[in-house]
CSV table of C-alpha atoms in Angstrom, one decimal:
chain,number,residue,atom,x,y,z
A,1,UNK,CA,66.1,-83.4,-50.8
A,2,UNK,CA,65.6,-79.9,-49.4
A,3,UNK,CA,64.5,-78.6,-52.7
A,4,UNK,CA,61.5,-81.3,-53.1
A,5,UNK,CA,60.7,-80.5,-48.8
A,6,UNK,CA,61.1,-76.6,-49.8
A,7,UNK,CA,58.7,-77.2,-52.8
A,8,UNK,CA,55.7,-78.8,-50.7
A,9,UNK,CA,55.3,-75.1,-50.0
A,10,UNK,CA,54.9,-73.5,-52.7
A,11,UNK,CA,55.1,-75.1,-56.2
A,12,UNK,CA,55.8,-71.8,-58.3
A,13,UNK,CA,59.0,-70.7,-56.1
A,14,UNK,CA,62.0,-71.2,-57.8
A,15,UNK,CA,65.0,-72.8,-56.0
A,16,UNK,CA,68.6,-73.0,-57.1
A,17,UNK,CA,71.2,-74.5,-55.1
A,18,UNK,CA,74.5,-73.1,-54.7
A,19,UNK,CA,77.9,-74.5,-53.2
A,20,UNK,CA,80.1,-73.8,-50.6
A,21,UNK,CA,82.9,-74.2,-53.0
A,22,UNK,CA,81.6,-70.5,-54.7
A,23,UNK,CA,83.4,-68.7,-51.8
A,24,UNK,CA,86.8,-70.3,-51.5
A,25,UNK,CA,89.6,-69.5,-54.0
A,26,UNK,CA,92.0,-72.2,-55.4
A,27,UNK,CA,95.7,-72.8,-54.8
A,28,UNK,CA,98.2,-71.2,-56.4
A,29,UNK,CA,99.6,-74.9,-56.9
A,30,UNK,CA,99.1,-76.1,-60.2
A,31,UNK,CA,101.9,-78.8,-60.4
A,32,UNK,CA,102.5,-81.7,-57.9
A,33,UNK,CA,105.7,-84.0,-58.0
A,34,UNK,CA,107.1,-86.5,-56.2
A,35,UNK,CA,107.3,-85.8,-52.3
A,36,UNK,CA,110.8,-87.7,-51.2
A,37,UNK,CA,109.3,-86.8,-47.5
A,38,UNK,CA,107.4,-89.0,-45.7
A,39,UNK,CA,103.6,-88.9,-46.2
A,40,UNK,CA,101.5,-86.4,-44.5
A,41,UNK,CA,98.3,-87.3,-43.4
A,42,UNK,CA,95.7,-84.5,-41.9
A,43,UNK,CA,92.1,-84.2,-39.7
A,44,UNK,CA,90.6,-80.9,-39.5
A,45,UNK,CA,87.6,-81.1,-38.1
A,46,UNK,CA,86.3,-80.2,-34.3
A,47,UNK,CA,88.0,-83.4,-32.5
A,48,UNK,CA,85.3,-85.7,-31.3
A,49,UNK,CA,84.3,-89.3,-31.7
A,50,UNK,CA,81.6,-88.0,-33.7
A,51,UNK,CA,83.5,-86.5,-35.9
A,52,UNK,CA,86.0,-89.9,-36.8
A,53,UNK,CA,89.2,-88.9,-34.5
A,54,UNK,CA,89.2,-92.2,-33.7
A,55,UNK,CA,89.1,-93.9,-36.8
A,56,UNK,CA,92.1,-91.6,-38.0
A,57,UNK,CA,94.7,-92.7,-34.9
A,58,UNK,CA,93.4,-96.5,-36.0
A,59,UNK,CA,94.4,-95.7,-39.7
A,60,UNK,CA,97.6,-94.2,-38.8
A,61,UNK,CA,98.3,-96.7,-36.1
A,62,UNK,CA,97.9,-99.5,-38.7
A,63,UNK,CA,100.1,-97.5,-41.3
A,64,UNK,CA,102.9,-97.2,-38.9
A,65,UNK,CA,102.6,-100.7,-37.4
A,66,UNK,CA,103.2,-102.2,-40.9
A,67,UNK,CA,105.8,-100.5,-41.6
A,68,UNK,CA,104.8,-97.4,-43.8
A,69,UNK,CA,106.6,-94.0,-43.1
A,70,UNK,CA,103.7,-91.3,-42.6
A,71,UNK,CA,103.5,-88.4,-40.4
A,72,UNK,CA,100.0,-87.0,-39.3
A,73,UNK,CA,98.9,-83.4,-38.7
A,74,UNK,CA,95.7,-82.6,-36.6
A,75,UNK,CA,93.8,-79.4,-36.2
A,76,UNK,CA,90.5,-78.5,-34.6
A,77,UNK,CA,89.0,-77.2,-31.7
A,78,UNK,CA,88.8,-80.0,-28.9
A,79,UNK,CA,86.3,-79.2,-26.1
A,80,UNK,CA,85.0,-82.7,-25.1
A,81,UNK,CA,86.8,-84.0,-22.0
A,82,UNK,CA,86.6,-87.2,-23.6
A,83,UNK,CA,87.8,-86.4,-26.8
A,84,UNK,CA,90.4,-84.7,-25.3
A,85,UNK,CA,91.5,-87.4,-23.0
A,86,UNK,CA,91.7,-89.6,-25.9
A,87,UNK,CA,93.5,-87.1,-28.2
A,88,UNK,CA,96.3,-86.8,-25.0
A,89,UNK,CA,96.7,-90.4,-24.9
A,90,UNK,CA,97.2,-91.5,-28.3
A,91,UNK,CA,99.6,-88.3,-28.8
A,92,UNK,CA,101.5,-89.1,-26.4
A,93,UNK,CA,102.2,-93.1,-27.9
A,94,UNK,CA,102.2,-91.9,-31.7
A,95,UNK,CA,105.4,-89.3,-32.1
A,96,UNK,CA,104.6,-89.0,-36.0
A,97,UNK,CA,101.3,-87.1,-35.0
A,98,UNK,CA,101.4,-83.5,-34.3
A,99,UNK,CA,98.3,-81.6,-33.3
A,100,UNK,CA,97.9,-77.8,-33.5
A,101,UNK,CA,94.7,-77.2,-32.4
A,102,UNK,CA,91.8,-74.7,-33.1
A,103,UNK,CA,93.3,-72.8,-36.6
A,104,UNK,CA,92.1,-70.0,-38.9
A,105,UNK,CA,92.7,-67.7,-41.3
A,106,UNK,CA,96.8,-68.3,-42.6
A,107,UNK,CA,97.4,-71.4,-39.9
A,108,UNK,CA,94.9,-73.2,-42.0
A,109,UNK,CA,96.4,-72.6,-45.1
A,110,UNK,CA,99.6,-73.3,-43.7
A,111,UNK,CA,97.8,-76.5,-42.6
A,112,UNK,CA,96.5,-77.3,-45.9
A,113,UNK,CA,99.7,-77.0,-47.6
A,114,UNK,CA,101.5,-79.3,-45.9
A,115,UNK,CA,99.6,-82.3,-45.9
A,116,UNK,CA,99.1,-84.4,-48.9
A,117,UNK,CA,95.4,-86.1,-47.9
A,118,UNK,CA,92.9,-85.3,-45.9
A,119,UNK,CA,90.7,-88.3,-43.5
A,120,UNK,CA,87.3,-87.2,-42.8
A,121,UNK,CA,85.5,-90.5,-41.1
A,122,UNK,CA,83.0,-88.2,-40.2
A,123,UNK,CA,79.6,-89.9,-38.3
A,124,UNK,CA,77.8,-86.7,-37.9
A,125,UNK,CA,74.0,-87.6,-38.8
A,126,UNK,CA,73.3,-84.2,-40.0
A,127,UNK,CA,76.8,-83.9,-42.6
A,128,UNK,CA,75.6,-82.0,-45.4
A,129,UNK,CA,78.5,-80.5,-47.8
A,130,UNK,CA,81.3,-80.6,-45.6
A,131,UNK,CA,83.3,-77.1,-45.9
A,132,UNK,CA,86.6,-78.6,-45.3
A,133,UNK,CA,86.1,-80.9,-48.3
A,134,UNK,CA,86.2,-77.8,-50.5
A,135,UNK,CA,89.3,-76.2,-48.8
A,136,UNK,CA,91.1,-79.4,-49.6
A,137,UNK,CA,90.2,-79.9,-53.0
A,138,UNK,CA,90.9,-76.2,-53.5
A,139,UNK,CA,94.8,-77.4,-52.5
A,140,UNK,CA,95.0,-80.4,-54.6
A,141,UNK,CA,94.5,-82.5,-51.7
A,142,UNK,CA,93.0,-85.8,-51.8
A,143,UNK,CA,90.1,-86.5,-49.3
A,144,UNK,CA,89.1,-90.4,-47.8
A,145,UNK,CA,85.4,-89.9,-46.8
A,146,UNK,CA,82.6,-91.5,-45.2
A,147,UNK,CA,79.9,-91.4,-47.1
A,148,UNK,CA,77.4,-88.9,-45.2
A,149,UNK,CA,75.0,-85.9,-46.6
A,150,UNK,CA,76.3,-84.9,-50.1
A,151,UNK,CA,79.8,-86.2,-49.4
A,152,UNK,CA,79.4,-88.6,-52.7
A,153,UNK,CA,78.8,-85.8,-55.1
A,154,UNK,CA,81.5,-84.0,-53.8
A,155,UNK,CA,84.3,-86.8,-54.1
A,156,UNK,CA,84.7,-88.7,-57.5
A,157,UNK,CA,86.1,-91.6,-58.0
A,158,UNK,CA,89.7,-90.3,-59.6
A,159,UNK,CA,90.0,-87.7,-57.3
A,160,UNK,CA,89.8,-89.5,-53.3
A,161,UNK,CA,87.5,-92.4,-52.0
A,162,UNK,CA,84.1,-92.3,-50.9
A,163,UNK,CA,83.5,-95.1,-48.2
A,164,UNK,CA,80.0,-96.4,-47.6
A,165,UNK,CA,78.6,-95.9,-44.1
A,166,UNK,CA,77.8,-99.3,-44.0
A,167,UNK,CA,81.6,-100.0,-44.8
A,168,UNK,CA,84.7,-100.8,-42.5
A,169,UNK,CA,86.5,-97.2,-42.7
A,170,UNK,CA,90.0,-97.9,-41.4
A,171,UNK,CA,90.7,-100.8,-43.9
A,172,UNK,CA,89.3,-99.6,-46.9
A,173,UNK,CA,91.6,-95.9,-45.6
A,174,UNK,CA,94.6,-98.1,-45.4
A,175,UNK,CA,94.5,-99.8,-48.6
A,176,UNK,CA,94.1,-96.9,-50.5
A,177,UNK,CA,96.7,-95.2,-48.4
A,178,UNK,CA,99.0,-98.3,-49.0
A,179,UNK,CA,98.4,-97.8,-53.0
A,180,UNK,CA,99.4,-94.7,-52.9
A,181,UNK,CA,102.3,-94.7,-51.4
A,182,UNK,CA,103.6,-97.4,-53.3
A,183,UNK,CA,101.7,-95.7,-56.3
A,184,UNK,CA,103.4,-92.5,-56.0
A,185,UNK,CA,102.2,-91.2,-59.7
A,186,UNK,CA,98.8,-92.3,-59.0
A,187,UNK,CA,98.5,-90.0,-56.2
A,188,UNK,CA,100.1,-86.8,-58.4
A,189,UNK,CA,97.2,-87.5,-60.9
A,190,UNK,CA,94.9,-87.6,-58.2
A,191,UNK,CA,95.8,-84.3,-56.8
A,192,UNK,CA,95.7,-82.8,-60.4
A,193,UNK,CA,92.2,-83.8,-60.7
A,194,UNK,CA,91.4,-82.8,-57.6
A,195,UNK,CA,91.9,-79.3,-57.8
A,196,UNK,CA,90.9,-79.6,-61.6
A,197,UNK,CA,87.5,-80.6,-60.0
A,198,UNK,CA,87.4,-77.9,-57.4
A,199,UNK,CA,87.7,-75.1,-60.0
A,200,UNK,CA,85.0,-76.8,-62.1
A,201,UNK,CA,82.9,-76.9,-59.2
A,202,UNK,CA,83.7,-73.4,-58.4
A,203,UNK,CA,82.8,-72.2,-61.8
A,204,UNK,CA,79.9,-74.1,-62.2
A,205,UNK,CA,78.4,-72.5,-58.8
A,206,UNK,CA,79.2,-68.6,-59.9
A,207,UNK,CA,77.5,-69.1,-62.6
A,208,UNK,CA,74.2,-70.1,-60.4
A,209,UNK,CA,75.7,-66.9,-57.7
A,210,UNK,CA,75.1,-64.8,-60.8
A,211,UNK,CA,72.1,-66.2,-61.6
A,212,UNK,CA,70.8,-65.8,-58.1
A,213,UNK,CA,72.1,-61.9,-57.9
A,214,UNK,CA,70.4,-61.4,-61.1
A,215,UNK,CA,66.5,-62.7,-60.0
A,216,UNK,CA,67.2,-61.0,-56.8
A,217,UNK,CA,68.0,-57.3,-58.7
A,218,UNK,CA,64.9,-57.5,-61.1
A,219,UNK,CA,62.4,-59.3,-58.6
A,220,UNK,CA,59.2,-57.2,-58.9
C-alpha cells in the first residue's frame, strides 16, 4: 500500500488516509420506489477500451437480445479515434443508447439522476478509488465493478457487485442485471444501502479531514 511505500521513508511520520467521498455531498433522495419505466443503465467515464466501453455495449447488447427492456445513457469525453469509431457504430445499431458526451457541473447530476446503475468494467492498471464510484453512491445508484485499485472496499456486497479481474464481466453484469429487474425490491434495498453507505463513508472521512486540519494548525 502507499502508506507502508510512504513509511520506508520515514518511520515516525504520521499518515492518515482520506477519501474522495469527503468532498461530494449526498442526494437529496432519500426514498426509492418502484420505476414502472424501463431500466436505465449508465457509463461515465472517458470512452475508451481501457476504460470498459466495450464491455458495457456487450452487456446491453445481451440485455436487449434476450428480451429485457433497458435504455442506456453514456457520458464522457471521447478523444480516441478508435474509441470513437466504435462508440459511432454501435450507436448507430442500439436506439436504447443515448450518449451525451463530455458533462460537468449540473449535466452530471442530471446524468446521475436519471440512471438507476452505473457499469464501470474499468481495465485501467493504475485505478485507485474511482471518483465516479462516490458520485453514484452519493445518488443511491448501484455500481457493477471490476475489481481494480480499491474498487473492493468501496463496493459491498448489499450495495452493487464487485467482479474479479480474473472474471468474465459481461455475464456476471447480466445476471445481476437480470435479478434485478425481475427483483425489483431487491434493487430499492440496494439503492437504500447505497447511499446509506456513502454518507457513512462521508462521515467517517470528515472526521480524519478534521483530524488532518487539526495536526496541520498546531504542527510546531
Amino acid at each position: 500500500t502507499m502508506r507502508k511505500k510512504l513509511l520506508q521513508y520515514n518511520k515516525n511520520i504520521q499518515i492518515e488516509i482520506l477519501s474522495n467521498a469527503v468532498f461530494l455531498k449526498s442526494s437529496n433522495v432519500h426514498e426509492f420506489n418502484n420505476n414502472e419505466n424501463d431500466m436505465t443503465i449508465g457509463f461515465l467515464s472517458n470512452i475508451s477500451f481501457e476504460k470498459g466501453i466495450k464491455e458495457y455495449f456487450e452487456v446491453l447488447k445481451k440485455l436487449i437480445k434476450d428480451g429485457y427492456s433497458v435504455n442506456g445513457l453514456i457520458a464522457g469525453s471521447n478523444t480516441n479515434i478508435k474509441s470513437k469509431k466504435y462508440l459511432d457504430s454501435n450507436l448507430e445499431e442500439l436506439k436504447e443508447i443515448c450518449y451525451l458526451g463530455k458533462i460537468v457541473a449540473k449535466e452530471k447530476e442530471d446524468f446521475l439522476n436519471k440512471i438507476d446503475l452505473l457499469l464501470l468494467p474499468t481495465k485501467y492498471k493504475n485505478e485507485a478509488e474511482p471518483l465516479v464510484i462516490h458520485e453514484a453512491m452519493s445518488h443511491g445508484i448501484v455500481v457493477i465493478a471490476w475489481n481494480r485499485g480499491c474498487i473492493s472496499n468501496m463496493i459491498s456486497q448489499n450495495t452493487g457487485l464487485v467482479i474479479e479481474k480474473d472474471k468474465q464481466y459481461v455475464n456476471s453484469a447480466v445476471n445481476q442485471i437480470i435479478f434485478w429487474i425481475e427483483n425489483p425490491k431487491k434493487l430499492i434495498i440496494a439503492k437504500e444501502l447505497s447511499l446509506k453507505q456513502f454518507i457513512h463513508k462521508k462521515s467517517e472521512n470528515l472526521a480524519v479531514l478534521n483530524k488532518i486540519i487539526s495536526n496541520i494548525a498546531n504542527y510546531q
